[in-house]
Amino acid sequence: MSFSLDLTKPLGRLGLAINTLILGVVFYGISVGAYYYMTHTLPESGAHAKEAAVKAALVEKAVAKAKTAAKGKAFDEKAAIAAAEAAAEPEVKKQAEKIHHEAAETWAPFAIFLLILSAIFFAGFLSIYVQRRANDGGLKGLWIFTNHLGAWAFASYVAFYPYLTDHGLRNAWAPAFIGGLVLLLPVLFAGEGHHDHDHDHGDGHDHGHTH
């Protein structure tokens, strides 16, 4: 087993299985972290700041109104602020959902973009290992394309898993995951050592010409 990206190096069945598992864990973790950051951490941070601004504006307006109503009489500003904050809570809560929704929509495209990057890098690395396995298994021709298609389907499902789960689409897209695995089976279970065997034949052929 080798983690090399050199296409000329053969890769056995166990090597492909282990590399696929490791890549899956790594890029799943990257996708989960990126998606959570873009759909929760950043939006909530912006939403909380906006909620605070809305509350401050409501309190300031209420205090100014109370001060005007006092008309020069003794005015307890601290009590007025406390009363204004309490009165502002229902309105802030009312606007909070809208604020959070708008913040989530703002960052949603960036979340998708990061998942696309995760899928591309995952599929790219996996395709290299698939090609090395195909070389070692002696697989040639256009049929190798289906193995790479399986790698991209599998990688894309894993990378987009956080998004699919969040939107209730996990089961709807499960066939992509299953289909990807099925398309990977031929290259996974292909024979081993054909890469070296072909080289041996090539050497023997050259030696035959020297006589």
Coordinates of C-alpha atoms in Angstrom, one line a residue:
M1 CA 0.0 0.0 0.0
S2 CA 1.2 3.5 -0.9
F3 CA -0.1 7.0 -0.6
S4 CA 2.0 8.1 -3.6
L5 CA 0.3 10.1 -6.4
D6 CA 2.7 8.5 -9.0
L7 CA 0.5 6.8 -11.6
T8 CA 3.3 4.5 -12.5
K9 CA 3.3 2.8 -9.1
P10 CA 1.0 -0.2 -8.8
L11 CA -1.6 -0.4 -6.0
G12 CA -3.1 -3.5 -4.6
R13 CA -6.7 -4.2 -3.5
L14 CA -6.0 -3.6 0.1
G15 CA -4.1 -0.4 -0.8
L16 CA -7.1 1.0 -2.7
A17 CA -9.5 0.0 0.1
I18 CA -7.5 1.7 2.8
N19 CA -6.7 4.8 0.7
T20 CA -10.4 5.2 -0.1
L21 CA -11.3 4.8 3.6
I22 CA -8.7 7.4 4.7
L23 CA -9.7 9.9 2.0
G24 CA -13.4 9.4 2.9
V25 CA -12.8 10.2 6.6
V26 CA -10.5 13.2 5.8
F27 CA -12.8 14.8 3.3
Y28 CA -16.0 14.0 5.2
G29 CA -14.4 15.8 8.1
I30 CA -13.5 18.8 5.9
S31 CA -17.0 19.0 4.5
V32 CA -18.7 18.8 7.9
G33 CA -16.4 21.4 9.3
A34 CA -16.7 23.8 6.3
Y35 CA -20.5 23.4 6.1
Y36 CA -21.1 23.9 9.8
Y37 CA -18.8 27.0 9.8
M38 CA -20.6 28.5 6.8
T39 CA -24.2 27.6 7.8
H40 CA -24.0 28.1 11.6
T41 CA -20.9 29.8 13.0
L42 CA -20.6 32.7 10.5
P43 CA -24.4 33.3 10.1
E44 CA -25.1 33.2 13.8
S45 CA -22.2 35.6 14.5
G46 CA -23.6 38.1 12.0
A47 CA -27.2 37.5 13.2
H48 CA -26.4 38.1 16.8
A49 CA -24.6 41.4 15.9
K50 CA -27.7 42.5 13.9
E51 CA -30.1 41.5 16.7
A52 CA -28.0 43.6 19.1
A53 CA -28.2 46.5 16.8
V54 CA -31.9 46.2 16.4
K55 CA -32.4 46.0 20.2
A56 CA -30.1 49.0 20.8
A57 CA -32.1 51.0 18.3
L58 CA -35.4 50.1 19.9
V59 CA -34.1 50.8 23.4
E60 CA -32.7 54.2 22.3
K61 CA -36.0 55.2 20.7
A62 CA -38.0 54.1 23.8
V63 CA -35.7 55.9 26.2
A64 CA -35.8 59.1 24.1
K65 CA -39.6 58.9 24.1
A66 CA -39.7 58.4 27.9
K67 CA -37.3 61.3 28.4
T68 CA -39.5 63.5 26.3
A69 CA -42.6 62.4 28.2
A70 CA -40.9 63.3 31.5
K71 CA -40.9 67.0 30.5
G72 CA -38.2 68.2 32.8
K73 CA -39.3 66.0 35.8
A74 CA -36.9 63.7 37.6
F75 CA -35.9 61.1 35.1
D76 CA -34.4 57.7 36.1
E77 CA -32.4 56.8 33.0
K78 CA -31.3 53.4 34.3
A79 CA -34.9 52.3 35.0
A80 CA -36.0 53.7 31.7
I81 CA -33.3 51.6 29.9
A82 CA -34.2 48.5 31.8
A83 CA -37.9 49.0 31.0
A84 CA -37.1 49.6 27.3
E85 CA -34.9 46.5 27.1
A86 CA -37.7 44.4 28.5
A87 CA -40.2 45.9 26.2
A88 CA -37.9 45.4 23.2
E89 CA -37.5 41.6 23.7
P90 CA -40.7 40.5 22.0
E91 CA -39.9 42.6 18.9
V92 CA -36.3 41.4 18.8
K93 CA -37.5 37.8 19.1
K94 CA -40.0 38.5 16.3
Q95 CA -37.3 39.7 14.0
A96 CA -34.6 37.2 15.1
E97 CA -35.9 34.4 12.9
K98 CA -35.9 36.6 9.8
I99 CA -32.5 37.9 10.6
H100 CA -31.1 34.4 11.0
H101 CA -32.7 33.3 7.8
E102 CA -31.3 36.2 5.9
A103 CA -27.8 35.5 7.4
A104 CA -28.0 31.8 6.4
E105 CA -29.0 32.7 2.9
T106 CA -26.1 35.1 2.6
W107 CA -23.5 32.4 3.4
A108 CA -25.2 29.4 1.8
P109 CA -23.5 29.8 -1.7
F110 CA -20.1 29.8 0.0
A111 CA -21.0 26.6 1.9
I112 CA -21.9 25.0 -1.4
F113 CA -18.7 26.3 -3.0
L114 CA -16.6 24.7 -0.3
L115 CA -18.4 21.4 -0.6
I116 CA -17.8 21.4 -4.3
L117 CA -14.1 22.0 -3.7
S118 CA -14.1 19.1 -1.2
A119 CA -15.7 16.8 -3.7
I120 CA -13.3 17.8 -6.5
F121 CA -10.2 17.2 -4.4
F122 CA -11.6 14.0 -2.9
A123 CA -12.5 12.6 -6.3
G124 CA -9.3 13.8 -7.9
F125 CA -7.1 12.0 -5.3
L126 CA -9.4 8.9 -5.4
S127 CA -9.2 8.8 -9.2
I128 CA -5.4 8.7 -9.0
Y129 CA -5.6 5.6 -6.7
V130 CA -8.2 4.0 -8.9
Q131 CA -5.9 4.5 -12.0
R132 CA -3.0 3.0 -10.1
R133 CA -5.2 0.0 -9.1
A134 CA -6.4 -0.3 -12.7
N135 CA -2.7 -0.3 -13.9
D136 CA -1.8 -3.0 -11.4
G137 CA -4.9 -5.0 -12.4
G138 CA -4.1 -4.8 -16.0
L139 CA -7.4 -3.0 -16.8
K140 CA -7.3 -1.0 -20.1
G141 CA -9.7 0.7 -22.5
L142 CA -12.7 2.9 -22.1
W143 CA -14.2 0.7 -19.4
I144 CA -11.8 2.3 -16.9
F145 CA -13.9 5.5 -17.4
T146 CA -16.7 3.7 -15.4
N147 CA -14.3 3.1 -12.5
H148 CA -13.5 6.8 -12.5
L149 CA -17.2 7.7 -12.7
G150 CA -17.7 5.5 -9.7
A151 CA -15.0 7.4 -7.8
W152 CA -16.5 10.8 -8.6
A153 CA -20.0 9.6 -7.6
F154 CA -18.8 8.1 -4.3
A155 CA -16.6 11.2 -3.5
S156 CA -19.4 13.7 -4.4
Y157 CA -21.9 11.9 -2.1
V158 CA -19.5 11.8 0.8
A159 CA -18.4 15.4 0.4
F160 CA -22.0 16.7 0.1
Y161 CA -23.3 14.4 2.9
P162 CA -23.7 17.3 5.4
Y163 CA -25.8 19.3 2.9
L164 CA -27.9 16.3 1.9
T165 CA -28.6 15.5 5.6
D166 CA -29.4 19.1 6.5
H167 CA -32.0 19.2 3.6
G168 CA -33.4 15.7 4.0
L169 CA -32.0 14.5 0.7
R170 CA -29.6 11.8 2.1
N171 CA -31.8 8.9 1.1
A172 CA -32.9 10.5 -2.2
W173 CA -29.2 10.6 -3.3
A174 CA -28.1 7.3 -1.7
P175 CA -28.2 5.6 -5.2
A176 CA -25.3 7.8 -6.2
F177 CA -23.3 6.5 -3.3
I178 CA -24.3 2.8 -3.9
G179 CA -23.8 3.2 -7.7
G180 CA -20.4 4.7 -7.1
L181 CA -19.3 1.7 -5.0
V182 CA -20.7 -0.7 -7.6
L183 CA -18.7 1.0 -10.3
L184 CA -15.6 0.7 -8.2
L185 CA -15.9 -3.0 -7.6
P186 CA -14.3 -4.1 -11.0
V187 CA -11.1 -2.2 -10.3
L188 CA -11.1 -3.2 -6.6
F189 CA -11.3 -6.9 -7.3
A190 CA -9.1 -6.9 -10.5
G191 CA -6.0 -9.1 -10.3
E192 CA -2.7 -8.0 -8.9
G193 CA 0.7 -7.8 -10.4
H194 CA -0.3 -7.3 -14.0
H195 CA 1.7 -4.1 -14.1
D196 CA 5.0 -5.9 -13.3
H197 CA 3.9 -8.8 -15.5
D198 CA 3.5 -6.5 -18.5
H199 CA 7.0 -5.0 -17.8
D200 CA 8.5 -8.5 -17.7
H201 CA 6.9 -9.3 -21.1
G202 CA 8.2 -6.0 -22.4
D203 CA 11.7 -6.8 -21.3
G204 CA 11.5 -10.3 -22.7
H205 CA 10.3 -8.9 -26.1
D206 CA 13.3 -6.5 -26.2
H207 CA 15.7 -9.3 -25.4
G208 CA 14.3 -11.3 -28.2
H209 CA 15.1 -8.6 -30.6
T210 CA 18.7 -8.4 -29.4
H211 CA 19.4 -12.0 -30.5

